[in-house]
């Protein structure tokens, strides 16, 4: 099977259309010639590490930064030079920025009062938002009387009460603990689906992006290096950077030795193994390649008890160096040739643990022909 290619996200009916967008600060280019289409009603995540340009791109969408060049179009209107207050956009900040002296209702109503919305309409919208975020009984409380998750929902409701066409969320869950963050992710997805508003979320948290997004744009050094739905980005990364940045990947370096229409073989002598993959590779003979294998797609077996279908490929002997028990699964660090360590993830299906491997145990590391992702860049 040939490698899947990620869509670039282009669409004739894009709700947000970004073309050749660049932002420079002196001699530093924070966003570099980015083009991107986002569909109406989509929950799109910009994912990247610190300094990747994701927050700068979000601030240009909000109007807080002016592009050096390029254009931003929202719902068919060029917004490149439109002031933030005149855009059909609202933004939810990581700090929540709630007014501490106002109660929840007053916080939600503030922006509407500034827009001179009538009192009856303000009461109606505030009541609807409180019900939407399940905070109806908390309208009279001040922010300090709420939990972190409740404050996050107040900030979300305040951003939505003005009925923006586009909502921007900058690291919206960064201040929450893991369990609350997971619960709030589900709430954000529910609210976005119920309202049908286009959301653009900036995050450095890969798990958060994978959970929330209909599509993800992975950013690096000011460029969007891959766009796709979470499955495509994780299972079919288009570069070593994406494979290594999204989740965990065991990376091997080798060269192509066989390339047919329905299979290819890559030799990785430094790691003491070779790969048989179940599709052809578009590469030159003897071209240097990288091969990525996810930890959950690797099996461990006792030496001599199991052989892969395409032996002697897709196997390497090793020794268990460390074991990390994670509850639902265990993570094994396996020492192989070349002073390398592979990461292997196995579910803890047997409560007694007698199907697990111990530190120091010799093992055979195995994977199937569909598991490797071959990367040419």
XYZ file of C-alpha atoms in Angstrom:
377
model
C 0.000 0.000 0.000
C 1.404 3.410 -0.915
C 2.017 6.003 1.768
C -0.995 8.189 2.423
C -0.568 11.869 1.742
C -2.098 14.508 3.981
C -4.521 16.990 2.450
C -3.401 20.614 2.441
C -6.778 21.688 3.729
C -7.543 23.932 0.748
C -11.201 24.461 -0.003
C -13.111 26.649 -2.426
C -15.616 27.551 0.311
C -13.125 28.199 3.117
C -14.484 30.263 6.022
C -10.986 31.412 7.032
C -8.579 31.871 4.150
C -4.948 32.742 4.893
C -2.649 33.440 1.976
C 1.152 33.863 2.036
C 1.033 35.301 5.555
C 4.349 36.509 6.952
C 5.194 38.329 10.175
C 8.698 39.582 10.882
C 10.047 41.288 13.975
C 13.213 43.043 12.874
C 15.407 40.336 11.380
C 13.370 37.478 12.887
C 10.553 35.850 10.902
C 7.950 34.463 13.307
C 5.448 33.349 10.641
C 6.868 32.488 7.238
C 4.651 32.530 4.113
C 1.784 30.518 5.621
C -1.264 29.624 3.514
C -4.171 27.861 5.193
C -7.910 27.293 4.705
C -10.248 26.538 7.622
C -13.800 25.374 6.991
C -16.922 26.857 8.570
C -17.762 25.076 11.822
C -14.342 23.407 12.065
C -12.348 22.952 15.259
C -8.827 23.516 13.986
C -5.698 23.212 16.161
C -2.378 24.944 15.575
C 0.151 22.679 17.275
C 3.798 23.469 17.849
C 6.539 24.014 20.374
C 7.670 27.304 21.859
C 8.767 29.739 19.170
C 7.060 27.845 16.345
C 4.905 30.865 15.403
C 1.497 29.484 16.399
C 0.605 32.251 18.857
C 1.781 34.955 16.446
C -0.459 33.485 13.756
C -3.385 33.469 16.203
C -2.736 37.102 17.160
C -2.786 38.093 13.487
C -6.167 36.388 13.123
C -7.377 38.396 16.126
C -5.913 41.636 14.755
C -3.460 42.154 17.619
C -0.533 41.873 15.190
C -0.396 43.312 11.679
C 1.019 41.030 8.964
C 4.259 42.031 7.311
C 2.788 40.605 4.114
C -0.018 38.331 2.983
C -3.742 38.353 3.627
C -6.395 37.074 6.056
C -9.968 36.609 4.903
C -12.831 35.707 7.250
C -16.225 34.801 5.830
C -15.358 36.379 2.493
C -14.044 39.690 3.883
C -10.390 40.754 3.896
C -9.402 41.383 7.522
C -5.715 42.137 7.053
C -6.070 45.835 8.034
C -9.281 45.668 10.095
C -8.960 46.659 13.763
C -9.541 43.887 16.345
C -12.779 45.380 17.679
C -14.274 45.475 14.168
C -13.620 41.801 13.392
C -16.255 39.056 13.857
C -13.750 37.376 16.158
C -13.336 36.874 19.890
C -10.419 35.421 21.807
C -10.113 33.373 24.968
C -6.772 33.822 26.718
C -4.856 31.271 28.757
C -5.055 33.498 31.863
C -8.885 33.755 31.477
C -8.608 37.514 32.315
C -11.813 37.574 34.373
C -12.676 40.741 36.302
C -12.191 39.775 39.984
C -14.614 42.429 41.324
C -17.481 41.237 39.063
C -19.597 38.160 39.530
C -20.054 35.597 36.763
C -23.092 37.293 35.190
C -21.373 40.667 35.214
C -18.269 39.203 33.600
C -20.378 37.717 30.808
C -22.374 40.906 30.339
C -19.418 43.316 30.254
C -18.609 43.068 26.550
C -22.271 43.303 25.591
C -22.669 46.463 27.664
C -19.659 47.977 25.927
C -21.382 47.196 22.608
C -24.533 48.955 23.894
C -26.693 45.854 23.626
C -30.120 46.285 25.262
C -30.617 45.090 28.830
C -33.228 42.484 27.967
C -31.001 41.032 25.239
C -28.044 40.980 27.624
C -30.051 39.059 30.229
C -31.221 36.579 27.611
C -27.763 35.917 26.175
C -26.088 35.661 29.582
C -28.721 33.179 30.780
C -28.265 31.078 27.613
C -24.504 31.026 28.025
C -24.700 30.055 31.693
C -26.893 27.110 30.762
C -24.633 26.164 27.856
C -21.554 25.922 30.079
C -23.565 24.358 32.944
C -22.993 27.225 35.364
C -26.594 28.358 35.843
C -26.469 28.216 39.677
C -23.129 30.072 39.831
C -24.076 33.396 38.246
C -23.711 35.399 41.479
C -20.300 34.049 42.434
C -17.038 35.933 42.030
C -14.147 34.291 40.116
C -12.225 33.492 43.321
C -15.206 31.455 44.527
C -14.983 29.109 41.525
C -12.749 26.143 40.727
C -10.202 26.342 37.924
C -12.458 24.405 35.569
C -15.424 26.660 36.375
C -13.348 29.795 35.732
C -12.291 28.302 32.403
C -15.940 27.790 31.460
C -16.790 31.367 32.480
C -14.011 32.652 30.222
C -15.317 30.496 27.375
C -18.877 31.715 27.915
C -17.730 35.348 27.990
C -15.938 34.840 24.663
C -19.022 33.214 23.121
C -21.727 35.528 24.464
C -20.892 38.161 21.830
C -21.735 35.576 19.158
C -18.476 35.731 17.189
C -18.162 34.010 13.835
C -14.680 32.835 14.823
C -13.415 31.971 18.314
C -9.679 31.882 19.007
C -8.392 29.950 22.022
C -4.791 30.447 23.153
C -3.609 27.472 25.255
C -7.083 27.338 26.842
C -6.441 24.391 29.171
C -2.852 25.061 30.176
C -3.719 26.033 33.767
C -5.766 22.907 34.530
C -4.607 19.614 36.025
C -4.648 16.506 33.851
C -8.012 15.062 34.930
C -9.791 18.416 34.748
C -8.142 19.160 31.414
C -9.503 15.922 29.970
C -13.009 16.675 31.253
C -12.881 20.222 29.878
C -11.739 19.012 26.466
C -14.984 17.061 26.196
C -16.964 20.156 27.238
C -15.266 22.346 24.618
C -16.028 19.776 21.926
C -19.674 19.594 23.042
C -20.107 23.370 23.065
C -18.383 23.862 19.710
C -20.520 21.198 18.087
C -23.718 22.587 19.619
C -23.032 26.164 18.490
C -21.393 25.364 15.158
C -18.919 28.248 15.581
C -15.492 27.919 13.979
C -12.818 27.409 16.659
C -9.070 27.851 16.198
C -7.089 26.498 19.149
C -3.386 27.085 19.761
C -1.656 24.475 21.907
C 1.707 22.846 22.507
C -0.029 19.791 24.010
C -0.147 17.003 21.416
C -2.735 14.967 23.316
C -4.981 18.018 23.596
C -4.744 18.695 19.862
C -5.402 15.053 19.003
C -8.482 15.005 21.255
C -10.039 18.321 20.234
C -9.271 18.868 16.585
C -11.052 17.976 13.395
C -7.736 18.927 11.753
C -4.286 19.828 13.032
C -1.694 22.171 11.555
C 1.765 21.312 12.872
C 4.052 24.365 13.013
C 7.848 24.578 13.116
C 10.037 27.655 12.659
C 7.132 29.752 11.444
C 5.883 27.294 8.837
C 2.990 24.833 8.803
C 4.828 21.626 7.992
C 1.820 19.282 7.893
C -1.968 19.580 7.921
C -4.305 16.666 8.441
C -6.833 15.059 10.740
C -5.375 13.558 13.945
C -5.243 10.054 12.450
C -3.316 11.171 9.371
C -0.829 13.305 11.285
C -0.095 10.519 13.779
C -0.129 7.514 11.457
C 1.321 9.176 8.338
C 3.768 11.906 9.389
C 5.410 13.529 6.366
C 8.815 14.233 7.940
C 11.141 13.194 10.724
C 10.174 16.322 12.655
C 6.449 15.519 12.650
C 7.021 11.835 13.462
C 9.210 12.782 16.413
C 7.066 15.707 17.605
C 3.684 13.964 17.526
C 3.697 11.273 20.170
C 6.713 8.987 20.476
C 8.528 7.337 17.601
C 11.469 4.962 17.432
C 13.592 6.379 14.614
C 15.985 4.285 12.527
C 18.388 5.500 9.844
C 19.123 3.264 6.865
C 19.188 2.981 3.105
C 16.934 1.470 0.476
C 18.083 -1.921 -0.809
C 14.920 -3.241 -2.536
C 11.993 -1.324 -4.005
C 9.109 -3.061 -5.737
C 5.524 -2.022 -6.416
C 4.164 -3.820 -3.362
C 7.090 -3.899 -0.933
C 10.435 -2.358 -0.056
C 13.381 -3.301 2.143
C 15.437 -0.778 4.107
C 18.672 -1.877 5.770
C 19.638 -0.221 9.075
C 23.032 -1.759 9.915
C 23.809 0.627 12.795
C 20.754 -0.731 14.638
C 21.345 -4.355 13.664
C 18.067 -4.776 11.766
C 16.268 -4.328 8.467
C 12.715 -3.343 7.558
C 10.300 -5.014 5.186
C 7.422 -2.606 4.452
C 4.236 -3.559 2.634
C 4.369 -0.846 -0.052
C 6.802 0.629 -2.533
C 8.946 3.688 -1.790
C 9.465 6.688 -4.040
C 13.215 6.957 -3.555
C 16.453 6.497 -5.400
C 18.450 3.236 -5.042
C 20.685 3.308 -1.944
C 19.010 6.550 -0.811
C 19.405 7.305 2.883
C 16.044 7.083 4.651
C 14.545 7.337 8.114
C 12.083 4.749 9.408
C 9.743 5.508 12.303
C 7.896 2.891 14.365
C 5.431 3.826 17.106
C 5.962 2.123 20.507
C 2.500 0.539 20.540
C 3.154 -1.153 17.175
C 6.111 -3.160 18.515
C 5.841 -6.585 20.163
C 8.143 -8.252 22.641
C 8.720 -12.020 22.676
C 11.066 -14.453 24.316
C 13.949 -15.372 21.983
C 13.057 -18.273 19.699
C 9.329 -18.256 20.485
C 8.045 -16.026 17.700
C 9.273 -14.965 14.266
C 7.827 -12.209 12.090
C 6.170 -13.039 8.788
C 9.031 -11.542 6.780
C 11.984 -12.864 8.804
C 14.839 -12.134 9.015
C 13.504 -8.578 8.556
C 11.384 -6.739 11.128
C 13.125 -8.097 14.204
C 16.054 -7.259 16.442
C 17.365 -8.899 19.633
C 17.472 -6.776 22.753
C 17.543 -6.636 26.527
C 15.041 -4.956 28.845
C 16.881 -1.977 30.346
C 14.013 -0.285 32.204
C 10.311 -0.801 32.826
C 7.861 1.975 33.702
C 4.494 0.809 35.025
C 1.825 3.327 33.922
C -1.322 1.574 35.147
C -3.183 0.846 31.907
C 0.080 0.033 30.145
C 3.788 -0.457 30.739
C 6.601 1.260 28.858
C 9.691 -0.827 28.167
C 13.068 0.629 27.258
C 14.931 -2.034 25.315
C 18.670 -1.895 24.641
C 19.642 -3.041 21.138
C 22.752 -2.875 18.945
C 24.597 0.410 18.535
C 23.944 1.520 22.145
C 20.374 2.313 21.123
C 17.242 2.059 23.204
C 13.804 1.396 21.782
C 10.583 2.403 23.481
C 7.874 -0.267 23.527
C 4.369 0.213 24.943
C 2.338 -2.840 26.024
C -1.167 -2.875 27.561
C -1.431 -4.410 31.021
C -4.182 -6.859 30.121
C -3.311 -9.497 32.694
C -3.926 -8.296 36.234
C -1.444 -10.821 37.657
C 1.317 -9.388 35.506
C 2.688 -12.781 34.501
C 2.730 -11.733 30.838
C 5.187 -8.897 31.542
C 8.967 -8.803 31.065
C 11.532 -8.031 33.743
C 14.545 -5.714 33.731
C 17.595 -7.506 32.351
C 15.562 -10.094 30.422
C 16.645 -10.955 26.869
C 13.863 -10.421 24.328
C 13.135 -10.397 20.634
C 11.680 -7.106 19.385
C 9.199 -7.596 16.513
C 6.969 -5.512 14.270
C 4.686 -6.124 11.278
C 5.210 -4.908 7.720
C 2.475 -2.256 8.036
C 3.983 -0.687 11.183
C 6.991 1.295 9.844
C 6.601 4.768 8.320
C 9.359 5.496 5.796
C 10.446 9.140 5.701
C 12.448 10.788 2.963
C 12.697 14.209 4.650
